[in-house]
Protein backbone atom coordinates (compact mmCIF):
# COMPACT_ATOMS: atom_id res chain seq x y z
CA UNK A 1 0.00 0.00 0.00
CA UNK A 2 1.32 3.42 -1.00
CA UNK A 3 0.05 6.62 0.58
CA UNK A 4 0.22 10.10 -0.95
CA UNK A 5 0.30 13.09 1.41
CA UNK A 6 0.24 16.74 0.35
CA UNK A 7 2.38 19.20 2.24
CA UNK A 8 4.11 22.55 1.69
CA UNK A 9 7.67 23.73 2.13
CA UNK A 10 8.94 27.14 3.23
CA UNK A 11 11.64 28.02 0.69
CA UNK A 12 12.08 31.54 2.07
CA UNK A 13 10.62 33.71 4.82
CA UNK A 14 7.67 34.75 2.67
CA UNK A 15 7.24 31.93 0.20
CA UNK A 16 5.99 28.35 0.37
CA UNK A 17 5.75 25.75 -2.38
CA UNK A 18 3.60 22.65 -2.79
CA UNK A 19 5.05 19.20 -2.19
CA UNK A 20 3.88 15.59 -2.31
CA UNK A 21 5.12 12.70 -0.18
CA UNK A 22 4.58 9.29 -1.78
CA UNK A 23 5.25 6.73 0.90
CA UNK A 24 5.09 2.93 0.60
CA UNK A 25 4.58 0.70 3.60
CA UNK A 26 7.80 0.25 5.62
CA UNK A 27 9.97 2.53 3.44
CA UNK A 28 13.71 1.85 3.19
CA UNK A 29 14.67 5.48 2.57
CA UNK A 30 13.28 8.83 1.38
CA UNK A 31 14.32 10.45 -1.91
CA UNK A 32 13.88 14.23 -2.20
CA UNK A 33 13.19 14.61 -5.92
CA UNK A 34 13.23 17.91 -7.81
CA UNK A 35 11.49 18.41 -11.15
CA UNK A 36 13.05 19.48 -14.45
CA UNK A 37 13.01 22.86 -16.16
CA UNK A 38 9.99 22.35 -18.38
CA UNK A 39 7.42 20.70 -16.12
CA UNK A 40 6.49 20.55 -12.45
CA UNK A 41 6.28 17.73 -9.94
CA UNK A 42 3.08 16.28 -11.42
CA UNK A 43 4.60 15.53 -14.83
CA UNK A 44 3.82 12.00 -16.01
CA UNK A 45 7.50 11.00 -16.21
CA UNK A 46 8.08 11.99 -12.58
CA UNK A 47 4.83 10.38 -11.44
CA UNK A 48 5.81 7.12 -13.14
CA UNK A 49 9.27 7.20 -11.60
CA UNK A 50 7.95 7.94 -8.09
CA UNK A 51 5.41 5.12 -8.25
CA UNK A 52 8.03 2.81 -9.72
CA UNK A 53 10.51 3.23 -6.87
CA UNK A 54 7.65 3.07 -4.34
CA UNK A 55 7.20 -0.50 -5.54
CA UNK A 56 10.67 -1.15 -4.13
CA UNK A 57 9.81 0.56 -0.82
CA UNK A 58 11.54 3.86 -1.64
CA UNK A 59 9.55 6.93 -0.60
CA UNK A 60 9.75 10.19 -2.54
CA UNK A 61 9.15 13.81 -1.64
CA UNK A 62 8.48 15.82 -4.79
CA UNK A 63 8.15 19.59 -4.68
CA UNK A 64 7.61 22.62 -6.87
CA UNK A 65 10.27 25.20 -7.48
CA UNK A 66 9.04 28.78 -6.86
CA UNK A 67 8.68 29.58 -10.56
CA UNK A 68 6.43 26.58 -11.24
CA UNK A 69 4.43 27.27 -8.09
CA UNK A 70 3.82 30.78 -9.43
CA UNK A 71 2.84 29.50 -12.88
CA UNK A 72 5.90 30.89 -14.63
CA UNK A 73 7.84 29.05 -17.33
CA UNK A 74 11.27 30.64 -16.89
CA UNK A 75 13.30 28.85 -14.20
CA UNK A 76 14.45 30.74 -11.13
CA UNK A 77 18.16 31.62 -10.80
CA UNK A 78 20.35 28.69 -9.67
CA UNK A 79 20.79 30.11 -6.17
CA UNK A 80 16.99 30.15 -5.69
CA UNK A 81 16.66 26.62 -7.05
CA UNK A 82 19.45 25.33 -4.84
CA UNK A 83 17.96 27.06 -1.80
CA UNK A 84 14.68 25.34 -2.59
CA UNK A 85 16.39 21.94 -2.71
CA UNK A 86 18.01 22.65 0.64
CA UNK A 87 14.63 23.61 2.14
CA UNK A 88 13.04 20.43 0.76
CA UNK A 89 15.77 18.24 2.27
CA UNK A 90 15.30 19.93 5.66
CA UNK A 91 11.53 19.45 5.37
CA UNK A 92 11.97 15.76 4.54
CA UNK A 93 14.31 15.29 7.49
CA UNK A 94 11.76 16.88 9.83
CA UNK A 95 8.92 14.76 8.43
CA UNK A 96 10.72 11.40 8.56
CA UNK A 97 13.79 11.73 10.81
CA UNK A 98 14.10 7.95 11.08
CA UNK A 99 14.76 7.47 7.34
CA UNK A 100 18.00 7.78 5.40
CA UNK A 101 17.69 10.68 2.95
CA UNK A 102 18.65 10.80 -0.71
CA UNK A 103 18.33 13.76 -3.05
CA UNK A 104 18.30 14.32 -6.77
CA UNK A 105 15.77 14.95 -9.47
CA UNK A 106 14.87 14.95 -13.09
CA UNK A 107 17.21 16.76 -15.49
CA UNK A 108 17.75 20.32 -14.18
CA UNK A 109 16.37 19.34 -10.78
CA UNK A 110 19.08 16.77 -10.24
CA UNK A 111 21.78 19.22 -11.33
CA UNK A 112 20.49 21.83 -8.87
CA UNK A 113 20.43 19.24 -6.07
CA UNK A 114 24.07 18.29 -6.59
CA UNK A 115 24.94 21.96 -7.06
CA UNK A 116 23.47 22.74 -3.67
CA UNK A 117 25.59 20.01 -2.08
CA UNK A 118 28.73 21.23 -3.84
CA UNK A 119 28.24 24.61 -2.16
CA UNK A 120 27.27 23.32 1.28
CA UNK A 121 26.96 19.66 2.35
CA UNK A 122 23.32 18.51 2.33
CA UNK A 123 24.11 15.71 4.81
CA UNK A 124 22.38 12.98 2.80
CA UNK A 125 23.32 9.43 1.79
CA UNK A 126 23.54 9.90 -1.99
CA UNK A 127 22.14 11.32 -5.21
CA UNK A 128 19.80 9.91 -7.86
CA UNK A 129 19.89 11.72 -11.21
CA UNK A 130 17.06 11.04 -13.67
CA UNK A 131 18.47 12.15 -17.05
CA UNK A 132 21.34 14.35 -15.84
CA UNK A 133 21.59 17.25 -18.37
CA UNK A 134 25.25 17.19 -19.27
CA UNK A 135 25.07 19.79 -22.04
CA UNK A 136 22.63 21.74 -24.27
CA UNK A 137 21.04 19.79 -27.15
CA UNK A 138 23.52 19.21 -29.95
CA UNK A 139 26.41 20.87 -28.10
CA UNK A 140 28.31 18.05 -26.36
CA UNK A 141 30.41 19.15 -23.41
CA UNK A 142 30.96 18.37 -19.75
CA UNK A 143 31.19 21.75 -17.98
CA UNK A 144 27.75 21.28 -16.38
CA UNK A 145 29.23 18.38 -14.44
CA UNK A 146 32.32 20.21 -13.18
CA UNK A 147 30.77 20.76 -9.74
CA UNK A 148 30.34 17.01 -9.23
CA UNK A 149 34.03 16.74 -8.34
CA UNK A 150 33.08 18.52 -5.11
CA UNK A 151 30.28 16.07 -4.28
CA UNK A 152 31.68 13.42 -1.96
CA UNK A 153 28.63 11.12 -1.97
CA UNK A 154 27.58 8.16 -4.12
CA UNK A 155 25.73 9.20 -7.29
CA UNK A 156 23.46 7.17 -9.55
CA UNK A 157 23.01 8.39 -13.13
CA UNK A 158 19.93 7.11 -14.96
CA UNK A 159 20.34 8.21 -18.57
CA UNK A 160 19.19 7.13 -22.00
CA UNK A 161 21.49 6.19 -24.86
CA UNK A 162 19.54 8.57 -27.17
CA UNK A 163 19.58 11.53 -24.77
CA UNK A 164 20.40 14.68 -26.77
CA UNK A 165 21.39 16.42 -23.51
CA UNK A 166 23.90 13.79 -22.42
CA UNK A 167 26.22 12.22 -24.97
CA UNK A 168 26.76 8.66 -23.65
CA UNK A 169 30.52 8.68 -24.22
CA UNK A 170 31.00 12.01 -22.49
CA UNK A 171 28.76 10.96 -19.61
CA UNK A 172 30.74 7.75 -19.23
CA UNK A 173 33.88 9.87 -19.11
CA UNK A 174 32.44 12.05 -16.36
CA UNK A 175 31.49 8.97 -14.34
CA UNK A 176 34.94 7.51 -14.90
CA UNK A 177 36.57 10.61 -13.48
CA UNK A 178 34.27 10.46 -10.44
CA UNK A 179 35.47 6.93 -9.77
CA UNK A 180 33.65 4.75 -7.27
CA UNK A 181 31.30 7.59 -6.35
CA UNK A 182 29.46 7.29 -9.68
CA UNK A 183 27.23 4.51 -10.99
CA UNK A 184 25.87 4.83 -14.54
CA UNK A 185 22.74 2.96 -15.61
CA UNK A 186 22.30 3.52 -19.33
CA UNK A 187 18.82 2.77 -20.71
CA UNK A 188 19.30 1.29 -24.16
CA UNK A 189 17.34 3.39 -26.66
CA UNK A 190 16.08 5.82 -24.03
CA UNK A 191 15.69 9.53 -24.77
CA UNK A 192 15.89 12.42 -22.31
CA UNK A 193 12.69 11.15 -20.65
CA UNK A 194 14.03 7.57 -20.69
CA UNK A 195 11.35 6.76 -23.27
CA UNK A 196 12.09 4.17 -25.95
CA UNK A 197 10.80 4.04 -29.52
CA UNK A 198 8.02 1.58 -30.34
CA UNK A 199 10.17 0.05 -33.05
CA UNK A 200 12.72 -0.91 -30.40
CA UNK A 201 10.51 -3.85 -29.53
CA UNK A 202 10.63 -2.96 -25.84
CA UNK A 203 7.58 -2.11 -23.77
CA UNK A 204 7.81 1.21 -21.93
CA UNK A 205 6.42 -0.46 -18.82
CA UNK A 206 9.39 -2.81 -18.81
CA UNK A 207 11.82 0.09 -19.18
CA UNK A 208 10.15 1.96 -16.31
CA UNK A 209 10.48 -1.14 -14.15
CA UNK A 210 14.15 -1.47 -15.15
CA UNK A 211 14.82 2.11 -14.01
CA UNK A 212 13.07 1.65 -10.67
CA UNK A 213 14.85 -1.65 -10.08
CA UNK A 214 18.20 0.01 -10.85
CA UNK A 215 17.53 2.57 -8.09
CA UNK A 216 16.59 -0.21 -5.67
CA UNK A 217 19.71 -2.27 -6.44
CA UNK A 218 21.97 0.77 -6.14
CA UNK A 219 20.44 1.61 -2.75
CA UNK A 220 21.05 -1.95 -1.58
CA UNK A 221 24.50 -2.55 -3.06
CA UNK A 222 26.09 0.90 -2.73
CA UNK A 223 24.26 2.51 0.20
CA UNK A 224 23.34 -0.61 2.16
CA UNK A 225 19.67 0.43 2.35
GROMACS .gro file of C-alpha atoms in nm, residues 114 117-118 127 129 132 134 142 144-157 159 170-184 218 222:
model
   40
  114UNK     CA    1   2.407   1.829  -0.659
  117UNK     CA    2   2.559   2.001  -0.208
  118UNK     CA    3   2.873   2.123  -0.384
  127UNK     CA    4   2.214   1.132  -0.521
  129UNK     CA    5   1.989   1.172  -1.121
  132UNK     CA    6   2.134   1.435  -1.584
  134UNK     CA    7   2.525   1.719  -1.927
  142UNK     CA    8   3.096   1.837  -1.975
  144UNK     CA    9   2.775   2.128  -1.638
  145UNK     CA   10   2.923   1.838  -1.444
  146UNK     CA   11   3.232   2.021  -1.318
  147UNK     CA   12   3.077   2.076  -0.974
  148UNK     CA   13   3.034   1.701  -0.923
  149UNK     CA   14   3.403   1.674  -0.834
  150UNK     CA   15   3.308   1.852  -0.511
  151UNK     CA   16   3.028   1.607  -0.428
  152UNK     CA   17   3.168   1.342  -0.196
  153UNK     CA   18   2.863   1.112  -0.197
  154UNK     CA   19   2.758   0.816  -0.412
  155UNK     CA   20   2.573   0.920  -0.729
  156UNK     CA   21   2.346   0.717  -0.955
  157UNK     CA   22   2.301   0.839  -1.313
  159UNK     CA   23   2.034   0.821  -1.857
  170UNK     CA   24   3.100   1.201  -2.249
  171UNK     CA   25   2.876   1.096  -1.961
  172UNK     CA   26   3.074   0.775  -1.923
  173UNK     CA   27   3.388   0.987  -1.911
  174UNK     CA   28   3.244   1.205  -1.636
  175UNK     CA   29   3.149   0.897  -1.434
  176UNK     CA   30   3.494   0.751  -1.490
  177UNK     CA   31   3.657   1.061  -1.348
  178UNK     CA   32   3.427   1.046  -1.044
  179UNK     CA   33   3.547   0.693  -0.977
  180UNK     CA   34   3.365   0.475  -0.727
  181UNK     CA   35   3.130   0.759  -0.635
  182UNK     CA   36   2.946   0.729  -0.968
  183UNK     CA   37   2.723   0.451  -1.099
  184UNK     CA   38   2.587   0.483  -1.454
  218UNK     CA   39   2.197   0.077  -0.614
  222UNK     CA   40   2.609   0.090  -0.273
   0.00000   0.00000   0.00000
